[in-house]
PDB file of C-alpha atoms in Angstrom:
ATOM      1  CA  UNK A 297      55.036 151.765  94.226  1.00 81.00           C
ATOM      2  CA  UNK A 298      51.661 153.896  92.897  1.00 85.00           C
ATOM      3  CA  UNK A 299      49.056 155.662  94.036  1.00 92.00           C
ATOM      4  CA  UNK A 300      46.212 157.669  92.291  1.00 95.00           C
ATOM      5  CA  UNK A 301      44.153 160.863  92.418  1.00 96.00           C
ATOM      6  CA  UNK A 302      41.752 161.907  92.118  1.00 96.00           C
ATOM      7  CA  UNK A 303      41.047 165.922  91.775  1.00 93.00           C
ATOM      8  CA  UNK A 304      37.271 166.161  92.419  1.00 94.00           C
ATOM      9  CA  UNK A 305      35.824 163.807  94.924  1.00 94.00           C
ATOM     10  CA  UNK A 306      31.976 165.445  93.901  1.00 96.00           C
ATOM     11  CA  UNK A 307      31.121 166.703  90.899  1.00 97.00           C
ATOM     12  CA  UNK A 308      27.191 167.944  90.213  1.00 97.00           C
ATOM     13  CA  UNK A 309      26.297 168.653  86.713  1.00 97.00           C
ATOM     14  CA  UNK A 310      22.981 169.606  84.385  1.00 97.00           C
ATOM     15  CA  UNK A 311      21.825 167.094  82.556  1.00 97.00           C
ATOM     16  CA  UNK A 312      23.171 167.109  78.566  1.00 97.00           C
ATOM     17  CA  UNK A 313      25.612 168.512  80.573  1.00 97.00           C
ATOM     18  CA  UNK A 314      29.394 168.196  79.019  1.00 97.00           C
ATOM     19  CA  UNK A 315      31.814 166.734  82.077  1.00 97.00           C
ATOM     20  CA  UNK A 316      35.471 165.814  82.660  1.00 97.00           C
ATOM     21  CA  UNK A 317      36.374 163.158  86.172  1.00 98.00           C
ATOM     22  CA  UNK A 318      40.035 164.025  86.300  1.00 97.00           C
ATOM     23  CA  UNK A 319      42.380 161.427  87.687  1.00 97.00           C
ATOM     24  CA  UNK A 320      46.587 162.053  88.179  1.00 97.00           C
ATOM     25  CA  UNK A 321      48.302 158.415  88.473  1.00 96.00           C
ATOM     26  CA  UNK A 322      52.822 158.155  89.963  1.00 95.00           C
ATOM     27  CA  UNK A 323      54.051 155.711  88.921  1.00 91.00           C
ATOM     28  CA  UNK A 324      57.568 154.533  88.394  1.00 89.00           C
ATOM     29  CA  UNK A 325      56.689 151.236  86.106  1.00 87.00           C
ATOM     30  CA  UNK A 326      54.292 150.655  82.942  1.00 87.00           C
ATOM     31  CA  UNK A 327      51.257 150.371  83.989  1.00 88.00           C
ATOM     32  CA  UNK A 328      47.419 149.455  82.523  1.00 89.00           C
ATOM     33  CA  UNK A 329      45.116 152.823  83.833  1.00 92.00           C
ATOM     34  CA  UNK A 330      41.067 151.229  84.534  1.00 92.00           C
ATOM     35  CA  UNK A 331      37.463 153.754  84.309  1.00 95.00           C
ATOM     36  CA  UNK A 332      35.919 151.811  87.399  1.00 94.00           C
ATOM     37  CA  UNK A 333      31.685 152.444  87.533  1.00 94.00           C
ATOM     38  CA  UNK A 334      29.583 152.222  90.530  1.00 92.00           C
ATOM     39  CA  UNK A 335      25.306 152.856  90.855  1.00 91.00           C
ATOM     40  CA  UNK A 336      25.022 153.208  94.089  1.00 86.00           C
ATOM     41  CA  UNK A 337      24.450 149.961  96.382  1.00 80.00           C
ATOM     42  CA  UNK A 338      25.812 147.890  93.861  1.00 83.00           C
ATOM     43  CA  UNK A 339      28.850 146.624  93.223  1.00 84.00           C
ATOM     44  CA  UNK A 340      32.013 148.200  90.634  1.00 89.00           C
ATOM     45  CA  UNK A 341      31.450 147.176  86.555  1.00 89.00           C
ATOM     46  CA  UNK A 342      34.502 147.725  83.813  1.00 89.00           C
ATOM     47  CA  UNK A 343      33.033 151.437  81.990  1.00 93.00           C
ATOM     48  CA  UNK A 344      36.870 151.770  79.997  1.00 92.00           C
ATOM     49  CA  UNK A 345      40.595 150.396  80.124  1.00 90.00           C
ATOM     50  CA  UNK A 346      43.643 151.557  78.429  1.00 90.00           C
ATOM     51  CA  UNK A 347      46.553 149.077  77.973  1.00 85.00           C
ATOM     52  CA  UNK A 348      48.008 149.612  74.550  1.00 84.00           C
ATOM     53  CA  UNK A 349      48.373 151.940  71.208  1.00 87.00           C
ATOM     54  CA  UNK A 350      46.131 154.529  70.783  1.00 88.00           C
ATOM     55  CA  UNK A 351      45.432 156.855  74.034  1.00 90.00           C
ATOM     56  CA  UNK A 352      42.157 158.046  73.023  1.00 93.00           C
ATOM     57  CA  UNK A 353      39.414 154.513  73.916  1.00 92.00           C
ATOM     58  CA  UNK A 354      35.962 155.783  74.727  1.00 91.00           C
ATOM     59  CA  UNK A 355      33.178 153.208  76.284  1.00 90.00           C
ATOM     60  CA  UNK A 356      30.288 151.392  74.343  1.00 82.00           C
ATOM     61  CA  UNK A 357      27.751 154.492  76.544  1.00 88.00           C
ATOM     62  CA  UNK A 358      29.910 157.746  75.549  1.00 94.00           C
ATOM     63  CA  UNK A 359      32.488 157.691  77.350  1.00 96.00           C
ATOM     64  CA  UNK A 360      36.039 158.212  76.337  1.00 96.00           C
ATOM     65  CA  UNK A 361      39.173 158.674  78.468  1.00 97.00           C
ATOM     66  CA  UNK A 362      42.377 160.101  77.029  1.00 95.00           C
ATOM     67  CA  UNK A 363      45.801 158.664  78.429  1.00 94.00           C
ATOM     68  CA  UNK A 364      48.937 161.163  78.142  1.00 94.00           C
ATOM     69  CA  UNK A 365      51.847 159.309  79.328  1.00 91.00           C
ATOM     70  CA  UNK A 366      53.972 163.198  79.731  1.00 92.00           C
ATOM     71  CA  UNK A 367      51.404 164.807  82.189  1.00 92.00           C
ATOM     72  CA  UNK A 368      50.560 161.135  83.794  1.00 94.00           C
ATOM     73  CA  UNK A 369      46.417 161.695  83.354  1.00 96.00           C
ATOM     74  CA  UNK A 370      43.946 159.403  82.599  1.00 97.00           C
ATOM     75  CA  UNK A 371      40.841 161.925  82.634  1.00 97.00           C
ATOM     76  CA  UNK A 372      37.862 160.349  82.095  1.00 97.00           C
ATOM     77  CA  UNK A 373      35.019 163.119  79.443  1.00 97.00           C
ATOM     78  CA  UNK A 374      31.154 162.941  78.788  1.00 97.00           C
ATOM     79  CA  UNK A 375      29.782 166.113  75.386  1.00 97.00           C
ATOM     80  CA  UNK A 376      26.873 165.272  77.569  1.00 97.00           C
ATOM     81  CA  UNK A 377      25.128 163.730  80.638  1.00 97.00           C
ATOM     82  CA  UNK A 378      22.198 161.837  81.155  1.00 96.00           C
ATOM     83  CA  UNK A 379      20.267 160.823  84.635  1.00 96.00           C
ATOM     84  CA  UNK A 380      21.680 158.000  85.051  1.00 95.00           C
ATOM     85  CA  UNK A 381      25.608 158.117  84.135  1.00 96.00           C
ATOM     86  CA  UNK A 382      25.035 159.205  88.112  1.00 96.00           C
ATOM     87  CA  UNK A 383      27.221 157.666  90.044  1.00 96.00           C
ATOM     88  CA  UNK A 384      30.561 156.885  92.265  1.00 95.00           C
ATOM     89  CA  UNK A 385      33.531 157.102  89.023  1.00 96.00           C
ATOM     90  CA  UNK A 386      36.359 155.411  90.278  1.00 95.00           C
ATOM     91  CA  UNK A 387      39.726 155.445  88.421  1.00 96.00           C
ATOM     92  CA  UNK A 388      42.281 153.066  89.332  1.00 93.00           C
ATOM     93  CA  UNK A 389      45.765 151.311  87.236  1.00 91.00           C
ATOM     94  CA  UNK A 390      47.688 148.123  87.679  1.00 86.00           C
ATOM     95  CA  UNK A 391      51.283 147.561  86.991  1.00 83.00           C
ATOM     96  CA  UNK A 392      52.113 146.251  83.374  1.00 80.00           C
ATOM     97  CA  UNK A 393      54.592 143.220  85.378  1.00 76.00           C
ATOM     98  CA  UNK A 394      53.332 141.194  88.038  1.00 66.00           C
ATOM     99  CA  UNK A 395      51.150 139.320  87.052  1.00 57.00           C
ATOM    100  CA  UNK A 396      48.992 140.881  90.204  1.00 63.00           C
ATOM    101  CA  UNK A 397      46.079 140.966  88.538  1.00 68.00           C
ATOM    102  CA  UNK A 398      45.817 143.942  91.556  1.00 78.00           C
ATOM    103  CA  UNK A 399      44.570 147.658  91.536  1.00 86.00           C
ATOM    104  CA  UNK A 400      45.194 150.325  93.128  1.00 89.00           C
ATOM    105  CA  UNK A 401      42.799 152.997  93.370  1.00 93.00           C
ATOM    106  CA  UNK A 402      41.954 156.833  93.973  1.00 95.00           C
ATOM    107  CA  UNK A 403      39.090 158.130  96.202  1.00 94.00           C
ATOM    108  CA  UNK A 404      36.302 157.821  93.683  1.00 94.00           C
ATOM    109  CA  UNK A 405      34.104 161.119  92.631  1.00 96.00           C
ATOM    110  CA  UNK A 406      30.393 161.516  92.983  1.00 96.00           C
ATOM    111  CA  UNK A 407      29.275 162.567  89.731  1.00 97.00           C
ATOM    112  CA  UNK A 408      25.926 164.165  90.064  1.00 97.00           C
ATOM    113  CA  UNK A 409      23.115 164.682  87.427  1.00 97.00           C
ATOM    114  CA  UNK A 410      21.033 167.232  87.498  1.00 96.00           C
ATOM    115  CA  UNK A 411      17.835 168.166  85.633  1.00 94.00           C
TER     116      UNK A 411
ATOM    117  CA  UNK B1473      26.643 132.991  84.660  1.00 55.00           C
ATOM    118  CA  UNK B1474      26.987 133.494  88.020  1.00 67.00           C
ATOM    119  CA  UNK B1475      30.146 135.605  88.259  1.00 89.00           C
ATOM    120  CA  UNK B1476      31.849 137.223  91.078  1.00 93.00           C
ATOM    121  CA  UNK B1477      29.268 136.215  94.199  1.00 94.00           C
ATOM    122  CA  UNK B1478      29.419 137.419  97.825  1.00 96.00           C
ATOM    123  CA  UNK B1479      27.942 136.165 100.765  1.00 96.00           C
ATOM    124  CA  UNK B1480      26.825 137.718 103.062  1.00 96.00           C
ATOM    125  CA  UNK B1481      24.745 140.845 101.345  1.00 94.00           C
ATOM    126  CA  UNK B1482      24.678 142.133 105.365  1.00 95.00           C
ATOM    127  CA  UNK B1483      26.230 141.663 108.121  1.00 96.00           C
ATOM    128  CA  UNK B1484      25.767 143.118 111.979  1.00 97.00           C
ATOM    129  CA  UNK B1485      28.638 142.184 114.133  1.00 96.00           C
ATOM    130  CA  UNK B1486      30.252 142.468 117.826  1.00 97.00           C
ATOM    131  CA  UNK B1487      33.638 143.689 118.357  1.00 97.00           C
ATOM    132  CA  UNK B1488      35.113 141.132 118.758  1.00 97.00           C
ATOM    133  CA  UNK B1489      33.191 138.019 116.456  1.00 97.00           C
ATOM    134  CA  UNK B1490      35.076 136.541 114.108  1.00 96.00           C
ATOM    135  CA  UNK B1491      33.072 135.960 111.181  1.00 96.00           C
ATOM    136  CA  UNK B1492      34.085 134.580 107.402  1.00 98.00           C
ATOM    137  CA  UNK B1493      33.666 136.579 104.044  1.00 98.00           C
ATOM    138  CA  UNK B1494      32.442 133.963 101.797  1.00 98.00           C
ATOM    139  CA  UNK B1495      33.225 134.610  97.968  1.00 97.00           C
ATOM    140  CA  UNK B1496      33.026 132.285  94.912  1.00 97.00           C
ATOM    141  CA  UNK B1497      33.903 132.511  91.249  1.00 95.00           C
ATOM    142  CA  UNK B1498      32.759 129.886  88.091  1.00 93.00           C
ATOM    143  CA  UNK B1499      34.841 132.147  85.662  1.00 90.00           C
ATOM    144  CA  UNK B1500      37.805 129.869  86.426  1.00 89.00           C
ATOM    145  CA  UNK B1501      40.063 132.538  87.740  1.00 90.00           C
ATOM    146  CA  UNK B1502      43.145 132.484  88.931  1.00 88.00           C
ATOM    147  CA  UNK B1503      43.490 136.032  90.771  1.00 90.00           C
ATOM    148  CA  UNK B1504      41.750 136.531  93.398  1.00 93.00           C
ATOM    149  CA  UNK B1505      41.272 139.307  95.749  1.00 93.00           C
ATOM    150  CA  UNK B1506      39.827 140.906  98.200  1.00 96.00           C
ATOM    151  CA  UNK B1507      39.365 145.400  99.114  1.00 95.00           C
ATOM    152  CA  UNK B1508      37.873 147.518 100.702  1.00 96.00           C
ATOM    153  CA  UNK B1509      35.735 150.283  99.924  1.00 93.00           C
ATOM    154  CA  UNK B1510      35.688 153.355 102.660  1.00 92.00           C
ATOM    155  CA  UNK B1511      33.885 156.944 101.961  1.00 86.00           C
ATOM    156  CA  UNK B1512      36.476 159.223 100.689  1.00 83.00           C
ATOM    157  CA  UNK B1513      39.532 156.548 100.036  1.00 85.00           C
ATOM    158  CA  UNK B1514      38.377 154.338  97.418  1.00 88.00           C
ATOM    159  CA  UNK B1515      39.162 150.422  97.233  1.00 91.00           C
ATOM    160  CA  UNK B1516      42.095 149.577  98.679  1.00 93.00           C
ATOM    161  CA  UNK B1517      42.734 145.881  98.617  1.00 92.00           C
ATOM    162  CA  UNK B1518      43.318 144.048 101.770  1.00 96.00           C
ATOM    163  CA  UNK B1519      45.194 140.063 100.210  1.00 95.00           C
ATOM    164  CA  UNK B1520      44.742 138.691  97.039  1.00 92.00           C
ATOM    165  CA  UNK B1521      45.823 135.567  95.644  1.00 93.00           C
ATOM    166  CA  UNK B1522      47.718 134.401  92.279  1.00 88.00           C
ATOM    167  CA  UNK B1523      46.325 131.072  92.332  1.00 90.00           C
ATOM    168  CA  UNK B1524      45.554 128.103  94.361  1.00 93.00           C
ATOM    169  CA  UNK B1525      47.048 127.493  97.194  1.00 94.00           C
ATOM    170  CA  UNK B1526      48.882 131.254  96.888  1.00 93.00           C
ATOM    171  CA  UNK B1527      47.939 134.367  98.756  1.00 95.00           C
ATOM    172  CA  UNK B1528      49.508 138.153  99.963  1.00 92.00           C
ATOM    173  CA  UNK B1529      48.816 140.305 101.957  1.00 93.00           C
ATOM    174  CA  UNK B1530      48.237 143.855 100.089  1.00 91.00           C
ATOM    175  CA  UNK B1531      47.598 147.661 101.715  1.00 90.00           C
ATOM    176  CA  UNK B1532      45.839 146.895 105.134  1.00 95.00           C
ATOM    177  CA  UNK B1533      45.471 143.556 105.391  1.00 96.00           C
ATOM    178  CA  UNK B1534      45.697 143.475 109.246  1.00 96.00           C
ATOM    179  CA  UNK B1535      43.424 141.928 111.090  1.00 96.00           C
ATOM    180  CA  UNK B1536      42.372 139.460 108.127  1.00 97.00           C
ATOM    181  CA  UNK B1537      42.737 136.252 107.143  1.00 97.00           C
ATOM    182  CA  UNK B1538      42.975 134.880 103.756  1.00 97.00           C
ATOM    183  CA  UNK B1539      42.857 130.824 101.905  1.00 96.00           C
ATOM    184  CA  UNK B1540      42.963 129.827  98.634  1.00 97.00           C
ATOM    185  CA  UNK B1541      42.574 126.114  99.039  1.00 96.00           C
ATOM    186  CA  UNK B1542      40.394 126.224  95.648  1.00 96.00           C
ATOM    187  CA  UNK B1543      41.055 128.225  92.464  1.00 94.00           C
ATOM    188  CA  UNK B1544      36.585 128.826  93.304  1.00 96.00           C
ATOM    189  CA  UNK B1545      36.403 130.659  96.477  1.00 97.00           C
ATOM    190  CA  UNK B1546      38.645 132.664  98.425  1.00 98.00           C
ATOM    191  CA  UNK B1547      36.770 133.293 101.700  1.00 98.00           C
ATOM    192  CA  UNK B1548      37.812 136.977 103.630  1.00 98.00           C
ATOM    193  CA  UNK B1549      37.947 136.288 107.601  1.00 98.00           C
ATOM    194  CA  UNK B1550      38.380 138.703 110.865  1.00 97.00           C
ATOM    195  CA  UNK B1551      38.910 136.887 113.740  1.00 92.00           C
ATOM    196  CA  UNK B1552      38.389 139.282 116.388  1.00 96.00           C
ATOM    197  CA  UNK B1553      36.325 142.525 114.200  1.00 96.00           C
ATOM    198  CA  UNK B1554      36.758 145.777 116.078  1.00 97.00           C
ATOM    199  CA  UNK B1555      34.894 148.714 114.454  1.00 97.00           C
ATOM    200  CA  UNK B1556      37.443 150.500 112.339  1.00 96.00           C
ATOM    201  CA  UNK B1557      36.347 146.723 110.270  1.00 97.00           C
ATOM    202  CA  UNK B1558      33.169 148.397 109.407  1.00 97.00           C
ATOM    203  CA  UNK B1559      33.364 149.177 105.649  1.00 97.00           C
ATOM    204  CA  UNK B1560      31.691 147.337 102.395  1.00 95.00           C
ATOM    205  CA  UNK B1561      33.864 144.472 101.190  1.00 97.00           C
ATOM    206  CA  UNK B1562      34.072 143.661  97.569  1.00 95.00           C
ATOM    207  CA  UNK B1563      36.102 140.323  96.956  1.00 95.00           C
ATOM    208  CA  UNK B1564      37.090 140.466  92.921  1.00 92.00           C
ATOM    209  CA  UNK B1565      38.799 138.357  90.032  1.00 91.00           C
ATOM    210  CA  UNK B1566      40.407 137.901  86.919  1.00 87.00           C
ATOM    211  CA  UNK B1567      41.556 135.523  83.855  1.00 80.00           C
ATOM    212  CA  UNK B1568      44.831 134.206  83.551  1.00 57.00           C
ATOM    213  CA  UNK B1569      48.527 133.160  83.534  1.00 51.00           C
ATOM    214  CA  UNK B1570      49.656 136.983  82.293  1.00 48.00           C
ATOM    215  CA  UNK B1571      48.293 138.985  83.450  1.00 49.00           C
ATOM    216  CA  UNK B1572      46.711 141.768  80.165  1.00 56.00           C
ATOM    217  CA  UNK B1573      45.155 144.085  81.720  1.00 61.00           C
ATOM    218  CA  UNK B1574      43.011 141.473  81.664  1.00 66.00           C
ATOM    219  CA  UNK B1575      39.478 142.777  82.669  1.00 76.00           C
ATOM    220  CA  UNK B1576      38.598 142.754  86.513  1.00 83.00           C
ATOM    221  CA  UNK B1577      35.518 141.312  87.926  1.00 87.00           C
ATOM    222  CA  UNK B1578      33.514 142.167  91.138  1.00 90.00           C
ATOM    223  CA  UNK B1579      31.278 140.865  93.211  1.00 92.00           C
ATOM    224  CA  UNK B1580      28.545 143.090  93.949  1.00 90.00           C
ATOM    225  CA  UNK B1581      29.884 143.444  96.886  1.00 93.00           C
ATOM    226  CA  UNK B1582      29.123 143.062 101.548  1.00 96.00           C
ATOM    227  CA  UNK B1583      28.480 145.843 103.365  1.00 95.00           C
ATOM    228  CA  UNK B1584      29.512 144.994 106.890  1.00 97.00           C
ATOM    229  CA  UNK B1585      29.194 146.839 110.586  1.00 97.00           C
ATOM    230  CA  UNK B1586      30.439 146.234 113.686  1.00 97.00           C
ATOM    231  CA  UNK B1587      29.352 147.060 117.423  1.00 97.00           C
TER     232      UNK B1587
END
């Protein structure tokens, strides 16, 4: 079985400041890792994912996440946030084997960017 | 390109009533699933399907039924609504027999209130 823990339920930050949203996971099998973003009253959108290869993955809007296998973490970072980054962020994992397309989500972290 | 379409977007039910949340995708995805989103709990998997005619239970299946008669459609049925089923429901789909971290696409959500 897999579980995902997002260590902060809310992260307030001022505009143009750096931010880190923390994610730890537990799994007895290999997993793929994902970050999804949910803007108010909208569905989830894939932000970035780690499948294999380089442990640092980037999104098109300046976010990056680093897979740390020894610490079983997949923290999300951005060096300078914008007001428009205000949203809820979900970390998720999916087992590599099994071919089910299932995602196991963390509880979510609300990023509040203040002017 | 419609993607994943959910209907209705909003619904209010009385306790004991039944209803069906519709989900359709036009991407020829084999994998479809239903999640519910509750505050502080992230998204939890209700039921999923790896192809037409095949369904299985997720983390929180009680009180819900699904069927997959076609590749495109994956309706979620509430047999006898309870206040505990007040939630936001998301349908999702992904591509391919061999799930290799393919992107999972989400619908925009269905807000359900049971009174």
